[in-house]
Coordinates of C-alpha atoms in Angstrom, one line a residue:
M18 CA -51.2 -19.9 -165.7
P19 CA -53.4 -21.3 -168.5
I20 CA -56.2 -19.1 -169.8
E21 CA -59.2 -20.1 -171.9
V22 CA -60.1 -17.8 -174.8
D23 CA -63.2 -17.9 -177.1
T24 CA -62.8 -16.7 -180.6
E25 CA -65.5 -15.9 -183.1
D26 CA -65.9 -16.9 -186.7
K27 CA -64.5 -13.6 -188.1
L28 CA -60.8 -14.1 -188.8
E29 CA -59.7 -11.4 -186.3
Y30 CA -56.6 -12.2 -184.1
R31 CA -56.5 -11.7 -180.4
F32 CA -53.0 -11.1 -179.1
Y33 CA -51.2 -12.2 -176.0
P34 CA -47.6 -11.7 -174.9
V35 CA -45.2 -14.7 -174.9
T36 CA -42.4 -15.2 -172.5
N37 CA -40.3 -17.8 -174.4
R38 CA -40.1 -19.4 -177.8
L39 CA -42.4 -22.3 -177.0
V40 CA -46.2 -22.1 -176.7
N41 CA -48.4 -25.0 -175.7
F42 CA -52.1 -24.6 -176.5
K43 CA -55.3 -26.6 -176.9
I44 CA -58.0 -25.8 -179.3
R45 CA -61.6 -27.1 -179.6
A46 CA -63.0 -26.2 -183.1
P47 CA -64.3 -27.9 -186.2
N48 CA -61.7 -26.4 -188.5
D49 CA -59.4 -23.4 -189.1
A50 CA -57.5 -22.7 -185.9
H51 CA -55.3 -19.8 -186.9
L52 CA -52.2 -18.7 -184.8
A53 CA -50.0 -15.7 -185.6
L54 CA -46.5 -14.8 -184.4
T55 CA -45.9 -11.0 -184.4
T56 CA -43.5 -8.5 -182.9
G57 CA -46.4 -6.5 -181.4
P58 CA -50.1 -6.8 -180.5
A59 CA -51.3 -6.1 -184.0
E60 CA -51.4 -7.6 -187.5
S61 CA -48.3 -6.1 -189.0
D62 CA -45.3 -7.5 -190.8
P63 CA -43.1 -9.4 -190.0
M64 CA -45.8 -11.9 -189.2
I65 CA -45.9 -15.7 -189.3
E66 CA -49.3 -17.4 -189.5
V67 CA -50.1 -21.1 -188.8
F68 CA -53.4 -22.5 -190.0
I69 CA -54.3 -25.8 -188.4
G70 CA -57.2 -27.8 -189.9
G71 CA -57.8 -25.5 -192.8
W72 CA -59.6 -26.3 -196.0
K73 CA -62.4 -28.1 -194.2
N74 CA -60.1 -29.7 -191.6
T75 CA -57.9 -31.4 -194.2
K76 CA -54.6 -29.6 -194.1
S77 CA -52.4 -27.2 -192.2
V78 CA -49.9 -24.6 -193.5
I79 CA -47.4 -21.9 -192.5
R80 CA -47.8 -18.5 -194.2
K81 CA -45.4 -15.5 -194.0
N82 CA -46.6 -11.9 -194.1
R83 CA -50.1 -12.8 -195.2
T84 CA -48.7 -13.7 -198.7
K85 CA -49.3 -16.7 -200.9
P86 CA -48.0 -19.2 -201.7
D87 CA -47.7 -20.8 -198.3
V88 CA -44.2 -21.6 -197.3
V89 CA -45.1 -25.1 -196.2
E90 CA -48.1 -27.3 -195.9
A91 CA -49.1 -30.8 -194.7
D92 CA -52.1 -33.0 -195.0
T93 CA -53.8 -33.2 -191.5
P94 CA -57.2 -34.8 -192.0
D95 CA -59.5 -34.4 -189.0
V96 CA -56.7 -32.8 -186.9
L97 CA -59.3 -30.7 -185.1
N98 CA -62.5 -31.7 -183.4
A99 CA -65.5 -29.5 -182.4
G100 CA -66.3 -31.8 -179.5
E101 CA -63.0 -31.9 -177.6
F102 CA -59.9 -30.0 -176.9
R103 CA -56.8 -31.1 -178.8
G104 CA -53.3 -30.1 -177.8
F105 CA -50.5 -28.7 -179.9
W106 CA -47.3 -26.8 -179.5
I107 CA -45.4 -24.3 -181.5
R108 CA -41.7 -23.5 -181.1
W109 CA -39.5 -20.9 -182.8
T110 CA -35.7 -20.3 -182.5
M111 CA -33.3 -17.5 -183.1
D112 CA -31.1 -19.8 -185.0
E113 CA -29.5 -17.2 -187.3
V114 CA -29.3 -13.4 -187.4
D115 CA -27.6 -11.3 -190.1
T116 CA -25.8 -8.1 -189.3
E117 CA -24.7 -5.5 -191.8
D118 CA -21.5 -3.5 -192.0
K119 CA -22.8 -0.5 -190.1
L120 CA -22.0 -0.8 -186.4
E121 CA -25.7 -0.8 -185.4
Y122 CA -26.7 -3.2 -182.6
R123 CA -29.6 -5.5 -182.8
F124 CA -31.1 -6.1 -179.4
Y125 CA -32.4 -9.3 -177.8
P126 CA -33.8 -9.5 -174.3
V127 CA -32.0 -11.7 -171.7
T128 CA -33.9 -12.3 -168.5
N129 CA -33.0 -14.3 -165.5
R130 CA -35.7 -13.6 -163.0
L131 CA -34.3 -15.7 -160.2
V132 CA -32.3 -14.8 -157.1
N133 CA -30.7 -17.2 -154.7
F134 CA -29.8 -15.8 -151.3
K135 CA -28.9 -16.8 -147.8
I136 CA -29.9 -15.0 -144.6
R137 CA -28.8 -15.4 -141.0
A138 CA -31.3 -13.6 -138.7
P139 CA -33.6 -14.4 -135.9
N140 CA -36.7 -13.2 -137.7
D141 CA -38.1 -10.7 -140.3
A142 CA -35.9 -11.1 -143.4
H143 CA -37.5 -8.7 -145.8
L144 CA -36.9 -8.7 -149.5
A145 CA -38.3 -6.3 -152.1
L146 CA -38.6 -6.4 -155.9
T147 CA -38.6 -3.0 -157.5
T148 CA -38.1 -1.4 -160.9
G149 CA -35.3 0.9 -159.6
P150 CA -32.9 1.1 -156.7
A151 CA -35.4 2.8 -154.3
E152 CA -38.6 2.1 -152.5
S153 CA -41.2 3.1 -155.0
D154 CA -44.3 1.5 -156.5
P155 CA -44.7 -0.9 -158.1
M156 CA -43.0 -2.9 -155.4
I157 CA -43.4 -6.5 -154.2
E158 CA -42.2 -7.3 -150.6
V159 CA -41.6 -10.8 -149.2
F160 CA -41.4 -11.1 -145.5
I161 CA -39.7 -14.3 -144.4
G162 CA -40.0 -15.3 -140.7
G163 CA -42.2 -12.4 -139.7
W164 CA -44.4 -12.3 -136.7
K165 CA -41.7 -13.7 -134.3
N166 CA -40.5 -16.2 -136.9
T167 CA -43.9 -17.8 -137.3
K168 CA -45.1 -16.9 -140.8
S169 CA -44.1 -15.5 -144.2
V170 CA -46.1 -13.3 -146.6
I171 CA -46.1 -11.4 -149.9
R172 CA -47.2 -7.8 -149.8
K173 CA -47.8 -5.5 -152.8
N174 CA -47.1 -1.8 -152.8
R175 CA -46.7 -1.7 -149.0
T176 CA -50.5 -2.1 -148.7
K177 CA -52.4 -4.5 -146.5
P178 CA -54.0 -7.0 -146.6
D179 CA -51.1 -9.2 -147.7
V180 CA -51.8 -11.0 -150.9
V181 CA -50.7 -14.4 -149.6
E182 CA -49.3 -15.9 -146.4
A183 CA -48.0 -19.2 -145.1
D184 CA -47.1 -20.6 -141.7
T185 CA -43.3 -21.0 -141.5
P186 CA -42.4 -21.7 -137.9
D187 CA -38.7 -21.3 -137.2
V188 CA -37.9 -20.7 -140.8
L189 CA -35.0 -18.4 -139.9
N190 CA -32.1 -18.9 -137.4
A191 CA -29.9 -16.3 -135.8
G192 CA -27.0 -18.8 -135.5
E193 CA -26.8 -20.1 -139.1
F194 CA -27.3 -19.0 -142.7
R195 CA -30.3 -20.5 -144.4
G196 CA -30.8 -20.5 -148.1
F197 CA -33.9 -19.4 -150.1
W198 CA -34.8 -18.5 -153.7
I199 CA -37.2 -16.1 -155.3
R200 CA -38.4 -16.3 -158.9
W201 CA -40.7 -14.1 -160.9
T202 CA -41.9 -14.8 -164.4
M203 CA -42.9 -12.6 -167.3
D204 CA -46.6 -13.5 -166.7
G205 CA -46.4 -12.2 -163.1
I206 CA -46.0 -15.4 -161.1
I207 CA -43.9 -14.9 -158.0
T208 CA -42.6 -17.9 -156.0
V209 CA -40.5 -18.2 -153.0
G210 CA -38.9 -21.4 -151.7
R211 CA -36.2 -22.9 -149.5
E212 CA -32.8 -23.9 -150.9
G213 CA -32.9 -27.5 -151.9
E214 CA -36.7 -27.8 -152.1
A215 CA -38.6 -28.0 -155.3
A216 CA -41.9 -26.7 -153.9
A217 CA -42.4 -23.0 -153.1
F218 CA -43.9 -22.1 -149.8
L219 CA -45.2 -18.8 -151.2
S220 CA -46.7 -18.3 -154.6
W221 CA -48.9 -15.5 -156.1
Q222 CA -49.6 -14.1 -159.5
D223 CA -49.4 -10.3 -159.9
P224 CA -52.1 -9.1 -162.3
D225 CA -50.0 -6.0 -163.1
N226 CA -46.9 -8.1 -164.2
C227 CA -44.2 -5.4 -163.5
P228 CA -40.7 -5.5 -165.0
F229 CA -38.6 -5.8 -161.8
N230 CA -34.9 -4.9 -162.1
Y231 CA -33.7 -4.7 -158.5
V232 CA -33.9 -6.7 -155.3
G233 CA -33.8 -4.9 -151.9
V234 CA -33.1 -6.6 -148.5
C235 CA -33.5 -5.4 -145.0
T236 CA -34.3 -6.6 -141.5
G237 CA -36.3 -5.1 -138.6
W238 CA -38.7 -5.8 -135.8
G239 CA -35.9 -6.5 -133.4
A240 CA -33.7 -8.3 -135.9
S241 CA -30.5 -7.5 -137.7
G242 CA -29.2 -9.9 -140.3
S243 CA -26.4 -11.0 -142.6
W244 CA -27.2 -11.8 -146.3
I245 CA -25.3 -13.5 -149.1
I246 CA -26.9 -12.8 -152.4
E247 CA -26.0 -15.0 -155.5
G248 CA -22.8 -16.1 -153.9
G249 CA -21.5 -12.6 -153.5
P250 CA -19.9 -11.0 -150.4
E251 CA -21.7 -11.0 -147.1
M252 CA -23.9 -7.9 -146.5
K253 CA -25.2 -6.9 -143.2
T254 CA -28.5 -5.1 -142.5
P255 CA -29.3 -3.4 -139.2
D256 CA -32.5 -3.4 -137.4
N257 CA -34.0 -0.4 -139.2
L258 CA -36.3 -1.7 -141.9
K259 CA -34.4 0.3 -144.6
Y260 CA -33.8 -1.6 -147.8
N261 CA -30.4 -2.1 -149.4
F262 CA -30.7 -2.5 -153.1
V263 CA -28.7 -4.6 -155.5
P264 CA -29.4 -5.2 -159.2
A265 CA -31.4 -8.4 -159.7
L266 CA -30.0 -9.5 -163.0
E267 CA -26.2 -9.3 -162.6
H268 CA -25.7 -12.9 -163.7
G269 CA -26.4 -14.9 -166.8
S270 CA -24.9 -16.5 -169.8
A271 CA -25.3 -16.9 -173.6
T272 CA -23.9 -19.0 -176.4
V273 CA -23.2 -17.0 -179.5
E274 CA -22.2 -18.6 -182.8
F275 CA -20.6 -16.2 -185.3
R276 CA -19.5 -16.5 -188.9
G277 CA -17.7 -13.5 -190.4
P278 CA -14.2 -12.3 -191.4
S279 CA -13.7 -10.1 -188.3
N280 CA -15.3 -7.7 -185.8
C281 CA -17.7 -9.8 -183.9
H282 CA -19.2 -7.2 -181.6
I283 CA -21.4 -8.2 -178.6
G284 CA -23.0 -5.7 -176.3
L285 CA -24.5 -6.3 -172.8
M286 CA -27.0 -3.6 -171.9
S287 CA -29.8 -2.8 -169.5
M288 CA -31.9 -1.1 -172.2
N289 CA -32.6 -1.8 -175.8
N290 CA -30.5 1.1 -176.9
E291 CA -26.8 2.2 -176.6
K292 CA -27.2 4.3 -173.5
L293 CA -24.8 3.8 -170.6
P294 CA -24.1 1.6 -168.8
L295 CA -23.0 -1.0 -171.3
T296 CA -20.2 -3.5 -171.7
E297 CA -18.9 -4.5 -175.2
I298 CA -17.0 -7.5 -176.3
I299 CA -15.1 -7.2 -179.5
L300 CA -13.8 -10.6 -180.9
G301 CA -11.6 -10.6 -183.9
G302 CA -11.2 -6.9 -184.2
W303 CA -8.3 -5.1 -185.8
N304 CA -8.4 -7.4 -188.9
N305 CA -9.1 -10.5 -186.9
T306 CA -5.9 -10.1 -184.7
A307 CA -7.1 -9.0 -181.3
S308 CA -10.1 -9.1 -178.9
V309 CA -11.1 -6.6 -176.1
I310 CA -13.6 -6.0 -173.3
R311 CA -14.7 -2.4 -173.3
V312 CA -16.8 -0.7 -170.5
N313 CA -19.0 2.3 -171.1
R314 CA -17.1 3.2 -174.3
E315 CA -14.1 4.2 -172.3
T316 CA -10.5 3.9 -173.5
P317 CA -8.1 2.3 -172.9
D318 CA -10.1 -1.0 -173.1
R319 CA -10.5 -2.8 -169.9
V320 CA -8.7 -5.9 -171.3
R321 CA -7.0 -6.6 -174.6
V322 CA -5.6 -10.0 -175.8
D323 CA -4.1 -11.1 -179.1
T324 CA -6.4 -13.6 -180.8
P325 CA -5.2 -14.1 -184.4
N326 CA -7.8 -15.6 -186.7
I327 CA -10.3 -16.3 -183.9
V328 CA -13.3 -15.9 -186.3
S329 CA -13.8 -17.0 -189.9
S330 CA -16.1 -16.3 -192.7
A331 CA -15.9 -20.0 -193.7
H332 CA -17.6 -21.5 -190.6
F333 CA -19.4 -20.6 -187.4
T334 CA -17.3 -20.1 -184.3
T335 CA -18.9 -20.7 -180.9
F336 CA -18.4 -18.5 -177.9
F337 CA -19.8 -18.9 -174.4
I338 CA -20.3 -15.7 -172.6
E339 CA -20.9 -15.5 -168.8
W340 CA -21.3 -12.6 -166.4
R341 CA -21.7 -12.9 -162.7
N342 CA -21.2 -10.4 -159.9
G343 CA -19.2 -8.1 -162.1
Y344 CA -17.0 -10.8 -163.6
L345 CA -17.2 -11.3 -167.4
S346 CA -15.6 -14.2 -169.3
V347 CA -15.7 -15.5 -172.9
R348 CA -14.8 -19.1 -173.7
Q349 CA -14.4 -20.8 -177.0
G350 CA -16.6 -23.7 -177.9
G351 CA -18.7 -23.9 -174.7
P352 CA -18.8 -23.4 -171.0
R353 CA -15.7 -25.6 -170.4
G354 CA -13.8 -24.4 -173.5
A355 CA -10.6 -22.5 -173.6
L356 CA -10.7 -19.0 -171.9
I357 CA -10.3 -16.3 -174.5
I358 CA -10.7 -13.1 -172.4
E359 CA -12.0 -12.1 -168.9
A360 CA -12.4 -9.0 -166.8
Q361 CA -13.3 -8.3 -163.2
E362 CA -15.8 -5.5 -162.3
S363 CA -16.9 -5.1 -165.9
V364 CA -20.7 -5.8 -165.7
R365 CA -22.1 -4.0 -162.7
F366 CA -25.6 -3.4 -163.9
P367 CA -28.7 -5.5 -164.6
V368 CA -28.2 -7.1 -168.0
R369 CA -31.6 -7.2 -169.8
F370 CA -30.4 -7.2 -173.5
L371 CA -27.7 -8.7 -175.6
A372 CA -26.9 -6.9 -178.8
V373 CA -24.8 -7.9 -181.8
R374 CA -23.3 -6.0 -184.7
T375 CA -20.5 -6.0 -187.3
G376 CA -18.5 -3.3 -189.0
W377 CA -15.2 -2.1 -190.2
G378 CA -15.6 -4.0 -193.4
A379 CA -17.3 -7.1 -192.0
T380 CA -20.7 -8.6 -192.2
G381 CA -21.8 -11.5 -190.1
K382 CA -24.2 -14.3 -189.5
W383 CA -25.2 -15.2 -185.9
R384 CA -26.9 -17.9 -183.9
I385 CA -27.8 -16.9 -180.3
H386 CA -28.9 -19.1 -177.5
F387 CA -29.6 -17.9 -173.9
D388 CA -28.5 -20.1 -171.1
A389 CA -29.1 -20.3 -167.3
P390 CA -26.3 -19.2 -165.1
T391 CA -23.5 -21.8 -164.8
T392 CA -22.6 -21.1 -161.2
G393 CA -24.6 -20.9 -158.0
K394 CA -27.6 -23.0 -157.0
I395 CA -30.7 -23.0 -159.1
P396 CA -33.9 -24.1 -157.5
P397 CA -34.9 -26.8 -157.0
Q398 CA -31.4 -27.7 -156.0
I399 CA -30.3 -28.7 -159.4
G400 CA -26.8 -27.6 -159.0
S401 CA -25.0 -26.0 -161.9
F402 CA -24.0 -26.9 -165.4
P403 CA -21.1 -27.2 -166.0
P404 CA -19.4 -27.7 -162.6
R405 CA -19.3 -25.0 -160.0
R406 CA -15.9 -23.4 -159.6
D407 CA -15.9 -23.9 -155.9
T408 CA -16.5 -27.6 -155.9
P409 CA -13.4 -29.9 -156.0
G410 CA -13.2 -32.3 -158.9
G411 CA -16.1 -30.9 -160.8
L412 CA -18.7 -32.5 -158.5
V413 CA -22.1 -30.7 -158.4
S414 CA -24.0 -31.4 -155.1
S415 CA -27.6 -32.5 -155.4
G416 CA -28.2 -33.0 -151.7
G417 CA -28.1 -36.3 -149.8
S418 CA -25.5 -38.8 -151.1
A419 CA -25.9 -38.0 -154.8
C420 CA -24.0 -35.6 -157.0
W421 CA -23.9 -34.6 -160.7
V422 CA -20.5 -35.1 -162.5
P423 CA -19.9 -33.3 -165.8
A424 CA -18.9 -35.6 -168.7
S425 CA -19.1 -35.7 -172.4
G426 CA -18.7 -38.0 -175.4
G427 CA -20.0 -41.2 -173.7
Q428 CA -17.8 -40.9 -170.6
V429 CA -19.2 -42.8 -167.5
P430 CA -17.8 -41.4 -164.2
D431 CA -17.1 -43.7 -161.3
G432 CA -20.2 -44.3 -159.2
A433 CA -22.6 -43.5 -162.0
V434 CA -26.2 -44.5 -161.2
P435 CA -27.5 -47.2 -163.5
G436 CA -30.9 -46.3 -164.9
G437 CA -31.9 -49.0 -167.3
H438 CA -30.9 -51.1 -170.2
D439 CA -31.3 -51.2 -174.0
G440 CA -28.8 -53.7 -175.3
E441 CA -26.3 -52.1 -172.9
Q442 CA -26.3 -50.5 -169.5
L443 CA -28.0 -47.0 -169.5
Y444 CA -27.2 -44.4 -166.9
V445 CA -29.0 -41.5 -165.3
A446 CA -27.9 -38.2 -166.9
R447 CA -29.2 -34.7 -167.6
A448 CA -28.4 -32.0 -170.1
R449 CA -29.4 -28.5 -171.1
Y450 CA -31.8 -28.4 -174.0
G451 CA -34.5 -26.0 -175.2
G452 CA -33.8 -23.6 -172.4
G453 CA -34.3 -26.2 -169.7
L454 CA -32.2 -28.7 -167.8
I455 CA -33.7 -32.1 -168.7
P456 CA -33.1 -35.5 -167.2
G457 CA -32.5 -38.3 -169.6
K458 CA -30.5 -41.4 -170.5
L459 CA -26.7 -41.8 -171.1
V460 CA -26.0 -44.3 -173.8
P461 CA -22.2 -44.9 -173.6
S462 CA -21.8 -46.6 -177.0
H463 CA -23.5 -43.6 -178.7
G464 CA -21.4 -41.0 -176.9
V465 CA -24.3 -38.9 -176.0
C466 CA -27.1 -38.2 -173.5
Y467 CA -30.6 -38.4 -174.9
V468 CA -33.2 -36.1 -173.4
P469 CA -37.0 -36.0 -174.1
W470 CA -38.1 -32.6 -175.3
G471 CA -40.5 -31.1 -177.8
G472 CA -41.9 -34.4 -178.9
G473 CA -38.5 -35.8 -179.9
E474 CA -35.4 -37.7 -178.6
N475 CA -32.6 -35.2 -178.6
S476 CA -28.9 -36.0 -178.3
V477 CA -26.5 -33.9 -176.4
T478 CA -22.7 -34.5 -176.3
E479 CA -22.0 -32.5 -173.0
Y480 CA -24.0 -33.7 -170.0
E481 CA -24.0 -34.5 -166.3
V482 CA -24.1 -38.0 -164.9
L483 CA -25.8 -38.8 -161.5
C484 CA -23.4 -40.5 -159.1
G485 CA -24.0 -41.8 -155.6
G486 CA -26.9 -43.6 -154.0
G487 CA -30.6 -43.8 -154.3
S488 CA -33.4 -46.2 -155.3
W489 CA -36.4 -46.5 -157.6
V490 CA -40.0 -46.6 -156.3
P491 CA -43.3 -46.9 -158.2
G492 CA -44.8 -43.7 -159.4
T493 CA -48.1 -42.6 -161.0
G494 CA -49.5 -39.4 -162.4
D495 CA -48.5 -36.3 -160.5
A496 CA -47.9 -38.0 -157.1
I497 CA -44.3 -37.0 -156.4
P498 CA -42.7 -38.7 -153.3
P499 CA -41.3 -36.2 -150.8
N500 CA -37.8 -37.7 -151.1
A501 CA -37.8 -37.7 -154.9
L502 CA -34.6 -36.1 -156.2
P503 CA -35.2 -32.8 -158.1
A504 CA -33.0 -33.1 -161.2
G505 CA -33.8 -30.3 -163.6
E506 CA -36.4 -27.8 -164.7
T507 CA -38.3 -26.9 -167.8
E508 CA -37.7 -23.7 -169.7
E509 CA -40.5 -22.2 -167.7
G510 CA -39.0 -23.1 -164.4
E511 CA -41.1 -26.2 -163.5
P512 CA -39.2 -28.8 -161.5
L513 CA -38.4 -32.1 -163.2
F514 CA -37.6 -35.4 -161.6
I515 CA -35.9 -38.7 -162.7
G516 CA -38.2 -41.4 -164.0
R517 CA -38.1 -44.6 -166.0
A518 CA -40.5 -46.9 -167.8
N519 CA -40.5 -50.2 -169.6
H520 CA -40.8 -49.9 -173.4
E521 CA -40.4 -52.6 -176.0
G522 CA -38.2 -54.7 -173.8
T523 CA -36.0 -51.8 -172.6
I524 CA -36.0 -49.8 -169.3
T525 CA -35.5 -46.2 -170.4
V526 CA -34.7 -43.2 -168.3
G527 CA -36.5 -39.9 -168.8
K528 CA -38.1 -36.9 -167.0
V529 CA -41.1 -36.9 -164.7
Q530 CA -43.1 -33.6 -165.2
P531 CA -45.6 -33.2 -162.4
S532 CA -47.9 -30.8 -164.2
H533 CA -48.3 -33.4 -167.0
G534 CA -48.7 -36.3 -164.5
C535 CA -46.4 -38.6 -166.3
V536 CA -42.9 -39.6 -167.3
Y537 CA -41.5 -38.8 -170.7
I538 CA -38.8 -41.1 -172.1
P539 CA -36.6 -40.6 -175.2
Y540 CA -36.8 -43.6 -177.5
G541 CA -36.6 -44.2 -181.2
G542 CA -36.4 -40.5 -182.1
E543 CA -39.6 -39.7 -180.1
E544 CA -40.6 -38.4 -176.7
L545 CA -42.9 -41.1 -175.3
R546 CA -45.4 -40.7 -172.4
Y547 CA -46.1 -43.2 -169.6
D548 CA -48.5 -42.5 -166.8
Q549 CA -47.1 -45.5 -164.8
Y550 CA -43.4 -45.3 -164.1
E551 CA -40.7 -45.6 -161.5
I552 CA -39.2 -42.5 -159.9
F553 CA -35.8 -42.0 -158.4
V554 CA -35.7 -41.2 -154.6
Q555 CA -33.0 -40.7 -152.0

C-alpha cells in the first residue's frame, strides 16, 4: 500500500523495509531527492546512496558508503519539480556473490507467501496463519463459508469484531472440492480468492505484519471436511474446530549460477543460521567427481550420484533447484534441463533461507535468482512455468478453451493465438522475468519472447505460448472485463492481463496492469505505455 512521507531540509534519512529488489516512488521537491539502500534501519556501511536532482537540479549520482568520488553520474537537468510529483524506480539484483574457502554459509531469504488449497465441506472451512505449529498469537484466521455457508471473514488473534467480511453465499459444497488461494505479503496485506479468479473476495492489511510460517486448517459448526493443500495428499478434518498445522513454505525454487573448481554447497534452511532442520546440496564435491543431498548433517548422504566435472572455474554453470512437499530436485541449465539429483522426503520444513558456501580448496562466484514454484496453480489461474508434471503433453490449463504451451527458441506450437504483426506474425506469449510472470510478444524470427518490464523490452528464450480460442475487445484504463484472461502477475503479486496496441504501423502484444490503468508493450528496446488498447477475453 503506498504511503506518503514528508522529509525536511536536513539530510537525515527515514528508513522503511523493502520486500523485493524493486522500489517505485514519486517525489515532489525542487532538488536533491536522496535515497539510500542499507542492510538495516540506520546509516551504516554497506550503503548505496542515490542523489536525484542534485547540484541545483542539474545532475544525479550513485555514491557508495558515503565516499567520494561518486561511482557514476548523469546530467539530469530539471529532473525534479517542486510543484508536481514525478515518478522513478530503483532496482537492484543479487547478480554475483563471492564465497571464500571456509565452509561458512551466506544466507538469503526465500519467501513464498502463497498457499493454494481445495476444500470439500458444507460450511465453515477455517484456515489459520501462525508463526508456529500451534494456536498462539499472533494468529490470523480466515473463515470461508461460515454462518451456514453465507459469508466469509478474516479474524485476528481470535478476537471480535472481525477485521473484514464478505457475503459469499454457497461458496462451499459438501459434494465437491472447491479451490481457493491465500496470499500474505511482507507489508502485511492478506488476500483470499477463489481458484481461477484474479480478484480476492477478502483483503486486509495487518498493521503488525507478522512473519507467518504455518497454515492450520479445521472445520466445525456442524461440518467436517476434506482438504488438499498445495497438491498434497488429502487431509480430513472432523467437526471439532481443532486446527491441523502444516508448514506454509514447503515449496519453492531458485536458479543458482556457480563458477568454481568444485564444492558448490547450497543449503535450504528455516533460519539464517545452521541450526537443524536443514538440507544441503553439494554439487561437484570430492574434487568435482560427485554430488549429494544431505539432510540434517546425517550420514550416509540421502542420495549420491557421480557427476564428473559438473562445475568449472572457467565459466558459470546454471542449476535449477526445486522443493515441493518433501521432494527436492536439481536440474542443469533450467527447469526443463537434465536431472542431476533428486530425493524424496528431504525438505520437510518451511524453507525461508537459501545459503551458499565453498570449501575444501575451492572459492566460488555465484548468481542467485529466486523463482515462483513450477508446479501447482498460482493465482490468478496462471498455471505453472514450465509445464505441470500432471498435465499430458506439457499443456498448462488457463481455464476455458485456452492453455499455455511451453516452448523456446522461436518455436510456435499448433493453435498458437495470433497477437499482432511487425513485419511478421506475432503471437501471444509470456515468460518469467524480474520475479514476475509477464505477458508479451513472441517474435518467431528472433527466437525469443519479448516482455515489457522495468522500462525496457526484455528478451527471454524460454517462454509459454497461448493456444486455443478467445477474442480481442476494446479496453481503456483500469476497466478490466470480467471475462479477461489472467495471464501473469507482477513480482508483487498483482494480476496481469493480455493487451495490445497500435504503434508505428505495428500491432504489438504486451501486459495490461490494472493498477497503472494501461497496457505496456515491448518495442524498440523500450517499455511503452498506452491508455487505449485491446484486451484478450474468453
